[in-house]
């Protein structure tokens, strides 16, 4: 199978690229490197270009003739999306329209899209399944839902086959320890906790300790990035077999509080991790936990690394050996 991976030099994309190569696929990475790292996909064909550049995209699609596109390229910071909505709508929606239009023009009909649990907003019921009402609480989640709606219309009008994968909190790193998360700025809990353990940050802020959860802090569902990668392989195979368009949640189905993540990190790293209580952040739901039964039933997805222990141990291995990210 020939696969073009937009945003493939980013955190999740690079782990999926590795899994695709290991499963024998021919992979081309297409990334403008605004956040991605060439080192994360060394040994792979990397085209440094923007998905909004229809000329570059057309020529790559003509040259490589992929059977399928995996589309990770996006801006991903929730808080930033609220202060720079124009950039988020432009990059995540406007440029995805260019990608979809170009692939259809070039006769490519299969796409796997990186969606997010952010499409649900504050869910009425936990765990949340794919049938739950979508009501994003931020611009980032809105951009993901808009792309899902666009793909649904393109399916009917142009015969697009799409699978939208709604990831919960992607975390962990490759067990080899040579690829992992290197975002600037870093905004996600586990890397921030581990950077604090390394002394690169003075303390970790807990945003809200008065939620109606067992210890008052928010509950999230962390899914290992290698389990996301295996789900992409299964999804690609299903799309190629012609099983049509689907939406799947990808989460571990386990919820952990912020304090549980910090305590587990203290134990695994053997370090003291100073914490500081801070006010709640607007739009943060108290709890977000996936029901991922649909992809398990339909595609046989079996997460192997998504227990908190494996997530934090693999992330710790990465951060300890690469405290400055790919620069180290
Ligand atoms: N990290 C998570 O927990 C999480 C959760 C839900 C959904 N997602 C989605 O998964 C995808 C990958 O996330 P990630 O954490 O790997 O982020 P990332 O920032 O590491 O990866 C995104 C990649 O896309 C590239 N990119 C961005 N805009 C581009 C453009 N216009 N043209 C070409 N390349 C472009 C960046 O350089 C980067 O390499 C994103 O779509 C994100 O919204 C991530």
PDB file of N, CA and C in Angstrom, residues 116-118 120 123 126-129 166-172 188-190 218-225 227-228 249-258 260-261 285-293 296 301 303 305-308 311:
ATOM      1  N   UNK A 116     -10.665  14.465  16.974  1.00  0.00           N
ATOM      2  CA  UNK A 116     -10.318  14.631  18.390  1.00  0.00           C
ATOM      3  C   UNK A 116     -11.555  14.478  19.273  1.00  0.00           C
ATOM      4  N   UNK A 117     -11.303  14.068  20.514  1.00  0.00           N
ATOM      5  CA  UNK A 117     -12.375  14.042  21.511  1.00  0.00           C
ATOM      6  C   UNK A 117     -12.904  15.446  21.772  1.00  0.00           C
ATOM      7  N   UNK A 118     -12.155  16.468  21.335  1.00  0.00           N
ATOM      8  CA  UNK A 118     -12.610  17.855  21.517  1.00  0.00           C
ATOM      9  C   UNK A 118     -13.916  18.134  20.772  1.00  0.00           C
ATOM     10  N   UNK A 120     -16.575  16.595  21.194  1.00  0.00           N
ATOM     11  CA  UNK A 120     -17.702  16.337  22.106  1.00  0.00           C
ATOM     12  C   UNK A 120     -17.966  17.493  23.066  1.00  0.00           C
ATOM     13  N   UNK A 123     -19.263  16.310  27.563  1.00  0.00           N
ATOM     14  CA  UNK A 123     -20.258  15.269  27.281  1.00  0.00           C
ATOM     15  C   UNK A 123     -21.260  15.100  28.413  1.00  0.00           C
ATOM     16  N   UNK A 126     -20.584   9.791  30.518  1.00  0.00           N
ATOM     17  CA  UNK A 126     -19.233   9.216  30.454  1.00  0.00           C
ATOM     18  C   UNK A 126     -19.363   7.717  30.686  1.00  0.00           C
ATOM     19  N   UNK A 127     -18.692   6.830  29.971  1.00  0.00           N
ATOM     20  CA  UNK A 127     -17.836   7.111  28.817  1.00  0.00           C
ATOM     21  C   UNK A 127     -18.631   7.582  27.609  1.00  0.00           C
ATOM     22  N   UNK A 128     -17.949   8.320  26.744  1.00  0.00           N
ATOM     23  CA  UNK A 128     -18.620   8.921  25.598  1.00  0.00           C
ATOM     24  C   UNK A 128     -18.423   8.030  24.367  1.00  0.00           C
ATOM     25  N   UNK A 129     -19.527   7.733  23.674  1.00  0.00           N
ATOM     26  CA  UNK A 129     -19.384   6.944  22.442  1.00  0.00           C
ATOM     27  C   UNK A 129     -19.619   7.838  21.226  1.00  0.00           C
ATOM     28  N   UNK A 166     -11.256   9.764  16.300  1.00  0.00           N
ATOM     29  CA  UNK A 166     -11.327  10.781  17.364  1.00  0.00           C
ATOM     30  C   UNK A 166     -10.432  10.346  18.518  1.00  0.00           C
ATOM     31  N   UNK A 167      -9.206  10.886  18.511  1.00  0.00           N
ATOM     32  CA  UNK A 167      -8.268  10.513  19.571  1.00  0.00           C
ATOM     33  C   UNK A 167      -8.660  11.214  20.863  1.00  0.00           C
ATOM     34  N   UNK A 168      -8.458  10.502  21.979  1.00  0.00           N
ATOM     35  CA  UNK A 168      -8.526  11.146  23.279  1.00  0.00           C
ATOM     36  C   UNK A 168      -7.106  11.702  23.547  1.00  0.00           C
ATOM     37  N   UNK A 169      -6.554  11.637  24.745  1.00  0.00           N
ATOM     38  CA  UNK A 169      -5.255  12.289  24.956  1.00  0.00           C
ATOM     39  C   UNK A 169      -4.103  11.382  24.537  1.00  0.00           C
ATOM     40  N   UNK A 170      -3.503  11.699  23.406  1.00  0.00           N
ATOM     41  CA  UNK A 170      -2.362  10.903  22.931  1.00  0.00           C
ATOM     42  C   UNK A 170      -1.194  11.120  23.883  1.00  0.00           C
ATOM     43  N   UNK A 171      -0.533  10.034  24.251  1.00  0.00           N
ATOM     44  CA  UNK A 171       0.558  10.157  25.226  1.00  0.00           C
ATOM     45  C   UNK A 171       1.531   9.005  25.041  1.00  0.00           C
ATOM     46  N   UNK A 172       2.674   9.091  25.753  1.00  0.00           N
ATOM     47  CA  UNK A 172       3.682   8.048  25.657  1.00  0.00           C
ATOM     48  C   UNK A 172       4.612   8.284  24.476  1.00  0.00           C
ATOM     49  N   UNK A 188       0.690  19.802  27.058  1.00  0.00           N
ATOM     50  CA  UNK A 188      -0.037  18.638  27.568  1.00  0.00           C
ATOM     51  C   UNK A 188       0.556  18.132  28.875  1.00  0.00           C
ATOM     52  N   UNK A 189      -0.324  17.534  29.688  1.00  0.00           N
ATOM     53  CA  UNK A 189       0.027  17.241  31.073  1.00  0.00           C
ATOM     54  C   UNK A 189       1.258  16.339  31.231  1.00  0.00           C
ATOM     55  N   UNK A 190       1.261  15.178  30.585  1.00  0.00           N
ATOM     56  CA  UNK A 190       2.319  14.206  30.893  1.00  0.00           C
ATOM     57  C   UNK A 190       3.714  14.750  30.532  1.00  0.00           C
ATOM     58  N   UNK A 218      -9.290  17.133  37.235  1.00  0.00           N
ATOM     59  CA  UNK A 218      -9.937  16.631  36.011  1.00  0.00           C
ATOM     60  C   UNK A 218      -9.527  15.193  35.680  1.00  0.00           C
ATOM     61  N   UNK A 219     -10.451  14.474  35.101  1.00  0.00           N
ATOM     62  CA  UNK A 219     -10.185  13.094  34.663  1.00  0.00           C
ATOM     63  C   UNK A 219     -10.049  13.074  33.139  1.00  0.00           C
ATOM     64  N   UNK A 220      -8.978  12.445  32.685  1.00  0.00           N
ATOM     65  CA  UNK A 220      -8.775  12.311  31.242  1.00  0.00           C
ATOM     66  C   UNK A 220      -8.426  10.874  30.892  1.00  0.00           C
ATOM     67  N   UNK A 221      -8.621  10.574  29.593  1.00  0.00           N
ATOM     68  CA  UNK A 221      -8.347   9.248  29.041  1.00  0.00           C
ATOM     69  C   UNK A 221      -7.072   9.371  28.206  1.00  0.00           C
ATOM     70  N   UNK A 222      -6.014   8.675  28.614  1.00  0.00           N
ATOM     71  CA  UNK A 222      -4.728   8.735  27.910  1.00  0.00           C
ATOM     72  C   UNK A 222      -4.564   7.475  27.063  1.00  0.00           C
ATOM     73  N   UNK A 223      -4.262   7.681  25.790  1.00  0.00           N
ATOM     74  CA  UNK A 223      -4.100   6.540  24.880  1.00  0.00           C
ATOM     75  C   UNK A 223      -2.677   6.591  24.324  1.00  0.00           C
ATOM     76  N   UNK A 224      -2.023   5.423  24.357  1.00  0.00           N
ATOM     77  CA  UNK A 224      -0.611   5.403  23.938  1.00  0.00           C
ATOM     78  C   UNK A 224      -0.494   5.635  22.436  1.00  0.00           C
ATOM     79  N   UNK A 225       0.504   6.421  22.070  1.00  0.00           N
ATOM     80  CA  UNK A 225       0.688   6.797  20.664  1.00  0.00           C
ATOM     81  C   UNK A 225       0.936   5.558  19.783  1.00  0.00           C
ATOM     82  N   UNK A 227      -0.502   2.662  20.261  1.00  0.00           N
ATOM     83  CA  UNK A 227      -1.832   2.077  20.047  1.00  0.00           C
ATOM     84  C   UNK A 227      -2.615   2.883  19.004  1.00  0.00           C
ATOM     85  N   UNK A 228      -2.393   4.194  18.985  1.00  0.00           N
ATOM     86  CA  UNK A 228      -2.995   4.990  17.899  1.00  0.00           C
ATOM     87  C   UNK A 228      -2.428   4.504  16.568  1.00  0.00           C
ATOM     88  N   UNK A 249     -13.936   6.349  17.944  1.00  0.00           N
ATOM     89  CA  UNK A 249     -13.187   6.869  19.093  1.00  0.00           C
ATOM     90  C   UNK A 249     -11.926   6.046  19.287  1.00  0.00           C
ATOM     91  N   UNK A 250     -10.857   6.701  19.734  1.00  0.00           N
ATOM     92  CA  UNK A 250      -9.645   5.975  20.130  1.00  0.00           C
ATOM     93  C   UNK A 250      -9.217   6.465  21.511  1.00  0.00           C
ATOM     94  N   UNK A 251      -9.562   5.685  22.506  1.00  0.00           N
ATOM     95  CA  UNK A 251      -9.150   6.004  23.872  1.00  0.00           C
ATOM     96  C   UNK A 251      -8.920   4.708  24.619  1.00  0.00           C
ATOM     97  N   UNK A 252      -8.328   4.817  25.813  1.00  0.00           N
ATOM     98  CA  UNK A 252      -8.016   3.610  26.596  1.00  0.00           C
ATOM     99  C   UNK A 252      -9.220   3.111  27.378  1.00  0.00           C
ATOM    100  N   UNK A 253     -10.255   3.942  27.473  1.00  0.00           N
ATOM    101  CA  UNK A 253     -11.473   3.658  28.252  1.00  0.00           C
ATOM    102  C   UNK A 253     -11.196   3.698  29.759  1.00  0.00           C
ATOM    103  N   UNK A 254     -10.033   4.228  30.143  1.00  0.00           N
ATOM    104  CA  UNK A 254      -9.690   4.404  31.559  1.00  0.00           C
ATOM    105  C   UNK A 254      -9.525   5.893  31.818  1.00  0.00           C
ATOM    106  N   UNK A 255     -10.079   6.360  32.932  1.00  0.00           N
ATOM    107  CA  UNK A 255      -9.886   7.773  33.264  1.00  0.00           C
ATOM    108  C   UNK A 255      -8.927   7.913  34.439  1.00  0.00           C
ATOM    109  N   UNK A 256      -8.004   8.862  34.333  1.00  0.00           N
ATOM    110  CA  UNK A 256      -7.093   9.147  35.444  1.00  0.00           C
ATOM    111  C   UNK A 256      -7.169  10.628  35.788  1.00  0.00           C
ATOM    112  N   UNK A 257      -7.117  10.914  37.088  1.00  0.00           N
ATOM    113  CA  UNK A 257      -7.124  12.324  37.494  1.00  0.00           C
ATOM    114  C   UNK A 257      -5.722  12.904  37.297  1.00  0.00           C
ATOM    115  N   UNK A 258      -5.679  14.231  37.303  1.00  0.00           N
ATOM    116  CA  UNK A 258      -4.378  14.909  37.172  1.00  0.00           C
ATOM    117  C   UNK A 258      -3.465  14.473  38.311  1.00  0.00           C
ATOM    118  N   UNK A 260      -3.479  11.643  39.956  1.00  0.00           N
ATOM    119  CA  UNK A 260      -3.008  10.261  39.731  1.00  0.00           C
ATOM    120  C   UNK A 260      -1.849  10.244  38.733  1.00  0.00           C
ATOM    121  N   UNK A 261      -1.933  11.079  37.701  1.00  0.00           N
ATOM    122  CA  UNK A 261      -0.850  11.141  36.710  1.00  0.00           C
ATOM    123  C   UNK A 261       0.427  11.631  37.393  1.00  0.00           C
ATOM    124  N   UNK A 285     -13.694  20.206  30.431  1.00  0.00           N
ATOM    125  CA  UNK A 285     -14.697  19.349  31.068  1.00  0.00           C
ATOM    126  C   UNK A 285     -14.110  18.628  32.284  1.00  0.00           C
ATOM    127  N   UNK A 286     -14.954  18.307  33.274  1.00  0.00           N
ATOM    128  CA  UNK A 286     -14.489  17.623  34.486  1.00  0.00           C
ATOM    129  C   UNK A 286     -13.898  16.262  34.123  1.00  0.00           C
ATOM    130  N   UNK A 287     -14.590  15.556  33.228  1.00  0.00           N
ATOM    131  CA  UNK A 287     -14.137  14.201  32.893  1.00  0.00           C
ATOM    132  C   UNK A 287     -14.377  13.937  31.417  1.00  0.00           C
ATOM    133  N   UNK A 288     -13.420  13.262  30.804  1.00  0.00           N
ATOM    134  CA  UNK A 288     -13.554  12.879  29.397  1.00  0.00           C
ATOM    135  C   UNK A 288     -12.934  11.495  29.251  1.00  0.00           C
ATOM    136  N   UNK A 289     -13.788  10.503  29.070  1.00  0.00           N
ATOM    137  CA  UNK A 289     -13.306   9.122  28.954  1.00  0.00           C
ATOM    138  C   UNK A 289     -14.030   8.484  27.766  1.00  0.00           C
ATOM    139  N   UNK A 290     -13.285   7.726  26.990  1.00  0.00           N
ATOM    140  CA  UNK A 290     -13.832   7.153  25.750  1.00  0.00           C
ATOM    141  C   UNK A 290     -14.547   5.825  25.978  1.00  0.00           C
ATOM    142  N   UNK A 291     -15.542   5.593  25.158  1.00  0.00           N
ATOM    143  CA  UNK A 291     -15.985   4.236  24.870  1.00  0.00           C
ATOM    144  C   UNK A 291     -15.412   3.935  23.480  1.00  0.00           C
ATOM    145  N   UNK A 292     -14.496   2.976  23.400  1.00  0.00           N
ATOM    146  CA  UNK A 292     -13.835   2.662  22.121  1.00  0.00           C
ATOM    147  C   UNK A 292     -14.259   1.288  21.603  1.00  0.00           C
ATOM    148  N   UNK A 293     -15.407   0.841  22.055  1.00  0.00           N
ATOM    149  CA  UNK A 293     -15.847  -0.512  21.710  1.00  0.00           C
ATOM    150  C   UNK A 293     -16.051  -0.695  20.207  1.00  0.00           C
ATOM    151  N   UNK A 296     -12.984  -1.676  18.370  1.00  0.00           N
ATOM    152  CA  UNK A 296     -12.568  -3.015  18.824  1.00  0.00           C
ATOM    153  C   UNK A 296     -13.444  -4.065  18.141  1.00  0.00           C
ATOM    154  N   UNK A 301      -9.347  -3.762  16.997  1.00  0.00           N
ATOM    155  CA  UNK A 301      -8.261  -2.984  17.638  1.00  0.00           C
ATOM    156  C   UNK A 301      -8.036  -3.478  19.069  1.00  0.00           C
ATOM    157  N   UNK A 303      -5.634  -2.270  22.099  1.00  0.00           N
ATOM    158  CA  UNK A 303      -4.559  -1.442  22.655  1.00  0.00           C
ATOM    159  C   UNK A 303      -3.658  -2.262  23.569  1.00  0.00           C
ATOM    160  N   UNK A 305      -0.506  -0.764  24.970  1.00  0.00           N
ATOM    161  CA  UNK A 305       0.411   0.041  25.800  1.00  0.00           C
ATOM    162  C   UNK A 305      -0.318   1.132  26.579  1.00  0.00           C
ATOM    163  N   UNK A 306      -1.665   1.126  26.559  1.00  0.00           N
ATOM    164  CA  UNK A 306      -2.385   2.300  27.046  1.00  0.00           C
ATOM    165  C   UNK A 306      -2.704   2.289  28.537  1.00  0.00           C
ATOM    166  N   UNK A 307      -2.000   1.457  29.317  1.00  0.00           N
ATOM    167  CA  UNK A 307      -2.111   1.592  30.769  1.00  0.00           C
ATOM    168  C   UNK A 307      -1.194   2.750  31.192  1.00  0.00           C
ATOM    169  N   UNK A 308      -1.540   3.404  32.292  1.00  0.00           N
ATOM    170  CA  UNK A 308      -0.803   4.617  32.673  1.00  0.00           C
ATOM    171  C   UNK A 308       0.682   4.352  32.904  1.00  0.00           C
ATOM    172  N   UNK A 311       2.474   4.144  29.576  1.00  0.00           N
ATOM    173  CA  UNK A 311       2.490   5.476  28.948  1.00  0.00           C
ATOM    174  C   UNK A 311       3.585   6.327  29.589  1.00  0.00           C
TER     175      UNK A 311
END
